mmCIF file of N, CA and C and ligand atoms in Angstrom:
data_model
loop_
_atom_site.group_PDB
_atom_site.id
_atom_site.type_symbol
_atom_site.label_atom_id
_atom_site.label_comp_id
_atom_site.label_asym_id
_atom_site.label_seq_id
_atom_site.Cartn_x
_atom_site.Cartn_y
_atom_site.Cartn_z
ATOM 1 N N UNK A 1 -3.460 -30.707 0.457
ATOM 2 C CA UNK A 1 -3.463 -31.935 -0.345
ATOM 3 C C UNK A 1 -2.429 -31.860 -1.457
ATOM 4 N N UNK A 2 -2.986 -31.219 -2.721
ATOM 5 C CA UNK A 2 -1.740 -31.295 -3.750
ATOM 6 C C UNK A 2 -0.707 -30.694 -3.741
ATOM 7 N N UNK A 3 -1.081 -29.592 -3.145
ATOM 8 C CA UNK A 3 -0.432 -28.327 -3.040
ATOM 9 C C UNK A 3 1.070 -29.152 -1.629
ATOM 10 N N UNK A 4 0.814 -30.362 -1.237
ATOM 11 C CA UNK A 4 1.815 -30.816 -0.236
ATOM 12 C C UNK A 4 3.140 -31.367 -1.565
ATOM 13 N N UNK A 5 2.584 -31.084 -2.939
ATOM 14 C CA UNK A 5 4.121 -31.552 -4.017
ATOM 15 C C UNK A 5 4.210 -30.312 -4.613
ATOM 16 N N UNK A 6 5.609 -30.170 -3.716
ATOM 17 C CA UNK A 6 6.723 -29.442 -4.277
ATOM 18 C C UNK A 6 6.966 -28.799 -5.953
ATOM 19 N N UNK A 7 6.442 -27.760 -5.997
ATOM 20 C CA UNK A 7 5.883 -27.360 -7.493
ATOM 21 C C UNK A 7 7.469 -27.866 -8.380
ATOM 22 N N UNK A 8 8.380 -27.486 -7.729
ATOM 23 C CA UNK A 8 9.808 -27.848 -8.488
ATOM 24 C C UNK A 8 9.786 -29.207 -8.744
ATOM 25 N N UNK A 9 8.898 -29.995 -7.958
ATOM 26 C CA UNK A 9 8.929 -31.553 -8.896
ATOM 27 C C UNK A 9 8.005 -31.968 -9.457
ATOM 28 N N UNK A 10 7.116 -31.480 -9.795
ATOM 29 C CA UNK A 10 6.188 -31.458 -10.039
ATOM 30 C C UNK A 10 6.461 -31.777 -11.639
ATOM 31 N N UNK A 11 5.855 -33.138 -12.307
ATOM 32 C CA UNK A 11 6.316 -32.811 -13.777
ATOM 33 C C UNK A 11 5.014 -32.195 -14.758
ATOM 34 N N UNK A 12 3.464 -31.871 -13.855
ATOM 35 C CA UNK A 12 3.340 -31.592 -15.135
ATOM 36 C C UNK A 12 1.899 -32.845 -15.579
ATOM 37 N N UNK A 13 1.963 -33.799 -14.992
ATOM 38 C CA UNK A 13 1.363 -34.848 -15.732
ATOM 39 C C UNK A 13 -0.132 -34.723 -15.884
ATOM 40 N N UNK A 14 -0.996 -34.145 -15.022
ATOM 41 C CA UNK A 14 -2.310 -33.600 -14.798
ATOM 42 C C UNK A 14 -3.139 -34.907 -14.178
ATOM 43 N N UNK A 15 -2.461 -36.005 -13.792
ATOM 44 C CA UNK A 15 -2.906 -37.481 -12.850
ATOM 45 C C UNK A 15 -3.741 -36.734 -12.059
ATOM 46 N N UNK A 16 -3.447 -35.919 -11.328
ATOM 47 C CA UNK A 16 -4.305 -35.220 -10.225
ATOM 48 C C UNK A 16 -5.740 -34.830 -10.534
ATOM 49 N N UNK A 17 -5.410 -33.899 -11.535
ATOM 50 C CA UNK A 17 -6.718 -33.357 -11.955
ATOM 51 C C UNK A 17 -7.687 -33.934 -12.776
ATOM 52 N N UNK A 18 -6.820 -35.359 -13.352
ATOM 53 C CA UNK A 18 -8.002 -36.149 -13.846
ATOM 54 C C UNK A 18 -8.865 -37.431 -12.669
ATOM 55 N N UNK A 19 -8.191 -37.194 -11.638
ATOM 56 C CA UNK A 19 -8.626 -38.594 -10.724
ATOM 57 C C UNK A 19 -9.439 -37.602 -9.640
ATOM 58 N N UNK A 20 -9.515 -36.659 -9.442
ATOM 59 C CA UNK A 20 -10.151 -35.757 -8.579
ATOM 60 C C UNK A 20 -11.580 -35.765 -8.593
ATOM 61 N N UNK A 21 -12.502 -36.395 -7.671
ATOM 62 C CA UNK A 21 -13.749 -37.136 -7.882
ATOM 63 C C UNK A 21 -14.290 -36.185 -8.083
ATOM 64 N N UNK A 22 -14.220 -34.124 -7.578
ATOM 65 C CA UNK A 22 -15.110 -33.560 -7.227
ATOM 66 C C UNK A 22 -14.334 -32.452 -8.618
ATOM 67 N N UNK A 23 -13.984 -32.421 -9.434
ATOM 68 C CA UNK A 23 -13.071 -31.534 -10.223
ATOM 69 C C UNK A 23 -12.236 -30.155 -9.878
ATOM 70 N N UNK A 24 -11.597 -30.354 -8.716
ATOM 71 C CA UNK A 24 -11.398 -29.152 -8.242
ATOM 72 C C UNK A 24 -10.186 -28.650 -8.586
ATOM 73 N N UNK A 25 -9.533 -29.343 -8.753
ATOM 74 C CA UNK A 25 -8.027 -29.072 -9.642
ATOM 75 C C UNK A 25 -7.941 -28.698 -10.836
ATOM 76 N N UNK A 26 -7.151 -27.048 -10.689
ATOM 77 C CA UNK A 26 -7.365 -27.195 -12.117
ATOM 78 C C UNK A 26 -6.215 -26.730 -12.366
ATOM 79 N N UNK A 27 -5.514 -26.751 -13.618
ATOM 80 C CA UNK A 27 -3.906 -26.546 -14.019
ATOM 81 C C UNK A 27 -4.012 -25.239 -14.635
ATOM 82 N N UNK A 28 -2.684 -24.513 -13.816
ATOM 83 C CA UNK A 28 -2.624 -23.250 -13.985
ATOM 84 C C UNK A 28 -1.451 -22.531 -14.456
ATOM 85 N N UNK A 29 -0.892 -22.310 -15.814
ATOM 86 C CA UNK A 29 0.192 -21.471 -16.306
ATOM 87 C C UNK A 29 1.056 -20.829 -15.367
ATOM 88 N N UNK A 30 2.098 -21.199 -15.156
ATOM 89 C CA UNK A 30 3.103 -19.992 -14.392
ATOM 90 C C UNK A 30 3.982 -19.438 -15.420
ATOM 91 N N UNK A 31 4.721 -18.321 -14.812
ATOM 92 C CA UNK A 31 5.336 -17.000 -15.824
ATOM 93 C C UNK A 31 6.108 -17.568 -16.829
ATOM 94 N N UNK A 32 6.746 -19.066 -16.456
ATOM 95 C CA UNK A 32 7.200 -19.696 -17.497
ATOM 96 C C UNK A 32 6.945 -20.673 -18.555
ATOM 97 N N UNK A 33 5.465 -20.600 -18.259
ATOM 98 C CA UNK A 33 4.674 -21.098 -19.430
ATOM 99 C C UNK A 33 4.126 -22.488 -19.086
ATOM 100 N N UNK A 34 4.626 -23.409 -17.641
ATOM 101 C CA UNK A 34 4.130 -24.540 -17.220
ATOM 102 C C UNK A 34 2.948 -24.766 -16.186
ATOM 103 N N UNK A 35 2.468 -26.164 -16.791
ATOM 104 C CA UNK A 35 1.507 -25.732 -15.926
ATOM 105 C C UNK A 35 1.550 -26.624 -14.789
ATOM 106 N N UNK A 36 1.109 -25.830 -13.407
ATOM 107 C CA UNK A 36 0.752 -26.763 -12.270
ATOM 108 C C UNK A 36 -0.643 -26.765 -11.582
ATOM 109 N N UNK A 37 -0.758 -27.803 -10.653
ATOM 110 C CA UNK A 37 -2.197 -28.521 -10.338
ATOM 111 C C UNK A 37 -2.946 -26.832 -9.169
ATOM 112 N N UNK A 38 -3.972 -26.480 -8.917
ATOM 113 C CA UNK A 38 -3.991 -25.644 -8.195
ATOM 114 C C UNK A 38 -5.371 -26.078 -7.567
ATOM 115 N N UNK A 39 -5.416 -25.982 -5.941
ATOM 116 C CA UNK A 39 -7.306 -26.269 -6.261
ATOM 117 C C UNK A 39 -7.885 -25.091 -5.991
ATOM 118 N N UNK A 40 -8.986 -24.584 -6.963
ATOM 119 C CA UNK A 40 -9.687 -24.141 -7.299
ATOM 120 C C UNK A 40 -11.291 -24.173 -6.443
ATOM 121 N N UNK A 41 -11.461 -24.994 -6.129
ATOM 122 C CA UNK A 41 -12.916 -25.595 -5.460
ATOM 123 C C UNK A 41 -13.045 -26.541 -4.246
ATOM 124 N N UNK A 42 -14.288 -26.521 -3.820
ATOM 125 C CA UNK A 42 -14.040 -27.087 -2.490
ATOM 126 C C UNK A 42 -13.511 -28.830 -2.683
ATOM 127 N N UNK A 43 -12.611 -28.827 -1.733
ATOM 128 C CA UNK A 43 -11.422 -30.054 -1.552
ATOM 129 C C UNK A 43 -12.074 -30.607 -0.717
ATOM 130 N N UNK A 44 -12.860 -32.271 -0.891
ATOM 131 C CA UNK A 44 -13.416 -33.430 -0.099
ATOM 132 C C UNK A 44 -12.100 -33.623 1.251
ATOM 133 N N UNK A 45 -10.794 -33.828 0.742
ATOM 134 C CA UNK A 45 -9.825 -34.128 1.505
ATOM 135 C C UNK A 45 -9.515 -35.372 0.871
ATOM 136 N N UNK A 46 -10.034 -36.428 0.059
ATOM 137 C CA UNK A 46 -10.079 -37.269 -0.315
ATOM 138 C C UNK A 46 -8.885 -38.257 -0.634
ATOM 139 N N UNK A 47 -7.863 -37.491 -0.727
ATOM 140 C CA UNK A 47 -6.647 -37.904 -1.028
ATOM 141 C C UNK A 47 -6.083 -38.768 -1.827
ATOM 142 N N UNK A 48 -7.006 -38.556 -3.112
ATOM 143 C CA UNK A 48 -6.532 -39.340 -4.594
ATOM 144 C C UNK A 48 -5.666 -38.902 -5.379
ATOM 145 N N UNK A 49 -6.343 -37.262 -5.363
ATOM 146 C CA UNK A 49 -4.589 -36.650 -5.930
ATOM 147 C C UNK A 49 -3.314 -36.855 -5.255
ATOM 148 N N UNK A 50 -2.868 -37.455 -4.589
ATOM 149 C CA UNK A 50 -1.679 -37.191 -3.749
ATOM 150 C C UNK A 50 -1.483 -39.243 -3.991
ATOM 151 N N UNK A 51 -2.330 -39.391 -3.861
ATOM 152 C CA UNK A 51 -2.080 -40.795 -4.470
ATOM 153 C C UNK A 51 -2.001 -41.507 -5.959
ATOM 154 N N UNK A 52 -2.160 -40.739 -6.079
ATOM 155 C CA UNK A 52 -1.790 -40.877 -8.216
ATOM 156 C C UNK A 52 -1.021 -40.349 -8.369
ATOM 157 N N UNK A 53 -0.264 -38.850 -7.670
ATOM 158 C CA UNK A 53 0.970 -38.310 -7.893
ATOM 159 C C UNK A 53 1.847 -39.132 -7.904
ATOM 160 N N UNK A 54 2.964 -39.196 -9.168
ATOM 161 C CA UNK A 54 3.959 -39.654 -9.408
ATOM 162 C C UNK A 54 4.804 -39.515 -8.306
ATOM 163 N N UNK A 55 5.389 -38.602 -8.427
ATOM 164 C CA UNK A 55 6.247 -37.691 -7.699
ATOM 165 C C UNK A 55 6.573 -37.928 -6.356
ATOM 166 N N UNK A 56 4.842 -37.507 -5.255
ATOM 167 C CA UNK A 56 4.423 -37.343 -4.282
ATOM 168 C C UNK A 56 5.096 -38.784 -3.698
ATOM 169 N N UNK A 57 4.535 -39.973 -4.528
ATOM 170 C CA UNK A 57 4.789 -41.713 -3.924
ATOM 171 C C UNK A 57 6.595 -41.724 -3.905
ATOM 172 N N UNK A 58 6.925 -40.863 -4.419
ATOM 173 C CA UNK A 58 8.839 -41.048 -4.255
ATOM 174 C C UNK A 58 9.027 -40.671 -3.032
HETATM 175 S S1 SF4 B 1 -7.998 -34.492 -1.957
HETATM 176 FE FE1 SF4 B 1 -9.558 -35.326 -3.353
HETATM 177 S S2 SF4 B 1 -11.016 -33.672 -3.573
HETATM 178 FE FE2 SF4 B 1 -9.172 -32.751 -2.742
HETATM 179 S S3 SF4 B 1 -8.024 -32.044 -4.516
HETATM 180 FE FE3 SF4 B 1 -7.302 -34.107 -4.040
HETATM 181 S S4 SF4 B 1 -8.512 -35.476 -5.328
HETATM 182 FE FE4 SF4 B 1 -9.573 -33.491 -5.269
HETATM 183 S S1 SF4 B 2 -0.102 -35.746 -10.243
HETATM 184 FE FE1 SF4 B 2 1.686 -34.852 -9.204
HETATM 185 S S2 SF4 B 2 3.202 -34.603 -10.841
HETATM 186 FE FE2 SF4 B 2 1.215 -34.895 -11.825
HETATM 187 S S3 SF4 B 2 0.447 -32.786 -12.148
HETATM 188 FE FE3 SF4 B 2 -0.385 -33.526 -10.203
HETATM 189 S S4 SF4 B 2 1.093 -32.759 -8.657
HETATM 190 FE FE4 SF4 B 2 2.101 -32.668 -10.641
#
């Protein structure tokens, strides 16, 4: 699911992890200090994160 956007475009916005019906996303620090969406918990398949992604709809 989220993990299908490209962490390099990824800006960051946390859309995902706030529209995620079941909270499974959760944003996770990489070595350079940003954070990206990761899931964490079991994934419905639901496909809201990927539809609120900015990014993803380009
Ligand atoms: S598909 Fe749905 S349940 Fe799975 S991570 Fe995305 S918003 Fe959450
Ligand atoms: S909605 Fe898209 S751009 Fe925003 S944090 Fe999630 S994956 Fe990144």
């Amino acid at each position: 699911m989220i993990e299908n956007v490209e962490k390099n475009s990824c800006c960051g916005c946390e859309a995902c992890r706030q529209i995620c019906p079941v909270q499974c996303i959760e944003m996770q620090e990489d070595e350079e200090g940003f954070l990206y969406p990761k899931v964490v918990d079991k994934c419905i398949q639901c496909g809201k994160c990927l539809a609120v992604c900015p990014v993803y709809a380009v």
